[in-house]
Structures are given as structure tokens and as C-alpha cells.
Coordinates of C-alpha atoms in Angstrom, one line a residue:
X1 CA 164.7 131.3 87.1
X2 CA 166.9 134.1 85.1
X3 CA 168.8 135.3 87.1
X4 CA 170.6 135.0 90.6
X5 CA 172.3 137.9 92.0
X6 CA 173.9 139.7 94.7
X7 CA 172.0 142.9 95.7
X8 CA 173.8 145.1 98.9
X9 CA 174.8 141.5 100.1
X10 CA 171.3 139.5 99.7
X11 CA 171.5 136.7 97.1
X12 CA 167.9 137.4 95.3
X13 CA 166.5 135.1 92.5
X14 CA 164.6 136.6 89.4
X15 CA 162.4 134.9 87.4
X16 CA 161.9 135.0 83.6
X17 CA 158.3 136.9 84.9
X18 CA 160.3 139.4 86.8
X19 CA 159.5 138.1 90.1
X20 CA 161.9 138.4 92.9
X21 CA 162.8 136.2 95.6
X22 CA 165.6 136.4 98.7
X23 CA 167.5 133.2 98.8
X24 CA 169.0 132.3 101.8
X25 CA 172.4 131.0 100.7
X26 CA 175.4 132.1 98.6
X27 CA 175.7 132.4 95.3
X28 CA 178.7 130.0 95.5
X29 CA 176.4 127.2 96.9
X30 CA 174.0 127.7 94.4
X31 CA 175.9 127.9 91.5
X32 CA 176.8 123.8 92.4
X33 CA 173.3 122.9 92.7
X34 CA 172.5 124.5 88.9
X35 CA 173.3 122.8 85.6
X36 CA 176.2 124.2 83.8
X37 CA 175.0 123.6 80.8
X38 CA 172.1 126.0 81.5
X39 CA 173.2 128.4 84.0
X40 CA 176.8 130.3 84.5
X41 CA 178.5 132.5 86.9
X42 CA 179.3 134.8 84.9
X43 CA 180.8 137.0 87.4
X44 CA 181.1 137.5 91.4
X45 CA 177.5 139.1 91.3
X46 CA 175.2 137.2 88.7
X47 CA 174.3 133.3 87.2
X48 CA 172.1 133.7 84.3
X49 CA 170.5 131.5 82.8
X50 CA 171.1 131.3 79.1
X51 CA 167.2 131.9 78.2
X52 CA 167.5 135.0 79.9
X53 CA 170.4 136.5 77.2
X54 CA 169.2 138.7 74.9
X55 CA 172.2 140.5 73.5
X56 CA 175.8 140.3 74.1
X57 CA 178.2 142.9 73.5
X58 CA 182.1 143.3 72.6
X59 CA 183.3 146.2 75.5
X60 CA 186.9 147.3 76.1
X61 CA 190.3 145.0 76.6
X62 CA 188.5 142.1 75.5
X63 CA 185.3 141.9 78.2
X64 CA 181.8 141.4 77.3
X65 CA 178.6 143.5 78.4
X66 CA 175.3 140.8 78.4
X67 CA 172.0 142.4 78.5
X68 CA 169.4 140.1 79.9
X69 CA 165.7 140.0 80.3
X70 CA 164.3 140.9 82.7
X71 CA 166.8 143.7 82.9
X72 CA 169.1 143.6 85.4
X73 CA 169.7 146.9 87.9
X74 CA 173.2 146.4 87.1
X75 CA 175.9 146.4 84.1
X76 CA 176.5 142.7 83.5
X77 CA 180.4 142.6 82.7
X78 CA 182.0 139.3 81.8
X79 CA 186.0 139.3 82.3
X80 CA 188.6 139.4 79.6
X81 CA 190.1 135.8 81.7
X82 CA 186.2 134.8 81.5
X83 CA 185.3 135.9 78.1
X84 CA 186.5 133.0 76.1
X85 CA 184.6 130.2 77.9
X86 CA 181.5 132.6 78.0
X87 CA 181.4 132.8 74.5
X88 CA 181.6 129.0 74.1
X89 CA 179.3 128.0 76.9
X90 CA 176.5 130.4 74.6
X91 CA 177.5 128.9 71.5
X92 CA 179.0 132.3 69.6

């Protein structure tokens, strides 16, 4: 998988192929079940899995834009309070 997200309050997985699938559980429950070392909630609506980074940006009071493939519908925003361990969990 990419990606896991929240779209209009269905949890969908993406694959790396672009494929989608619903999930029937939160996003909470399956962020325990994925390695940390591999995958991170980087917000309330996405865990992405570090393959699936292709560019991360600097944006405004210290937050981070991540652009992923496949391209997400959404603006991926990591938090200022979030940043910091982002960074480190990608290696930057």
C-alpha cells in the first residue's frame, strides 16, 4: 500500500498501482497494525508509506506539504508540533 486515507468519512487504501480499496476500520486501528518504521500518520486524514514520498516541501509557520505518488486528491500538510519527527522518521 501507499497510502491510507479518509475520504467524506470512508477509510480507503491506495496502492503504489493506484488501485483503491474501502477498508472497513479506522484509520486509528490501522495505523497499530502497520510498522512505524515504514508507514506514519502523518496527519488526522493520511498514513503514507515512505516509498510513496516523492517530494517534501518547507510551507508556512514551520509545516510541511508532502507530495506523494500516486497523487493524493488532497494537500498533504504535516503540523509545525509534527514536523520535527516527520523529518526524522524520512531521514532529512
Amino acid at each position: 500500500m501507499a497510502y491510507f486515507y479518509i475520504d467524506t468519512g470512508i477509510v480507503k487504501a491506495i496502492t503504489l498501482e493506484n488501485k483503491a480499496y474501502i477498508i472497513d476500520k479506522k484509520l486509528e486501528d490501522i495505523e497499530d497494525e502497520l510498522d512505524p518504521e515504514v508507514f506514519n500518520r502523518v496527519n488526522r486524514q493520511f498514513i503514507i508509506h515512505k516509498i510513496a514520498i516523492s517530494t517534501i516541501k518547507q510551507y508556512f509557520n514551520g509545516k510541511l506539504i508532502v507530495n506523494i505518488t500516486p497523487i493524493a486528491k488532497e494537500r498533504i500538510v504535516v503540523s509545525k508540533a509534527k514536523a520535527t519527527a516527520f523529518k526524522k522518521w524520512v531521514d532529512l
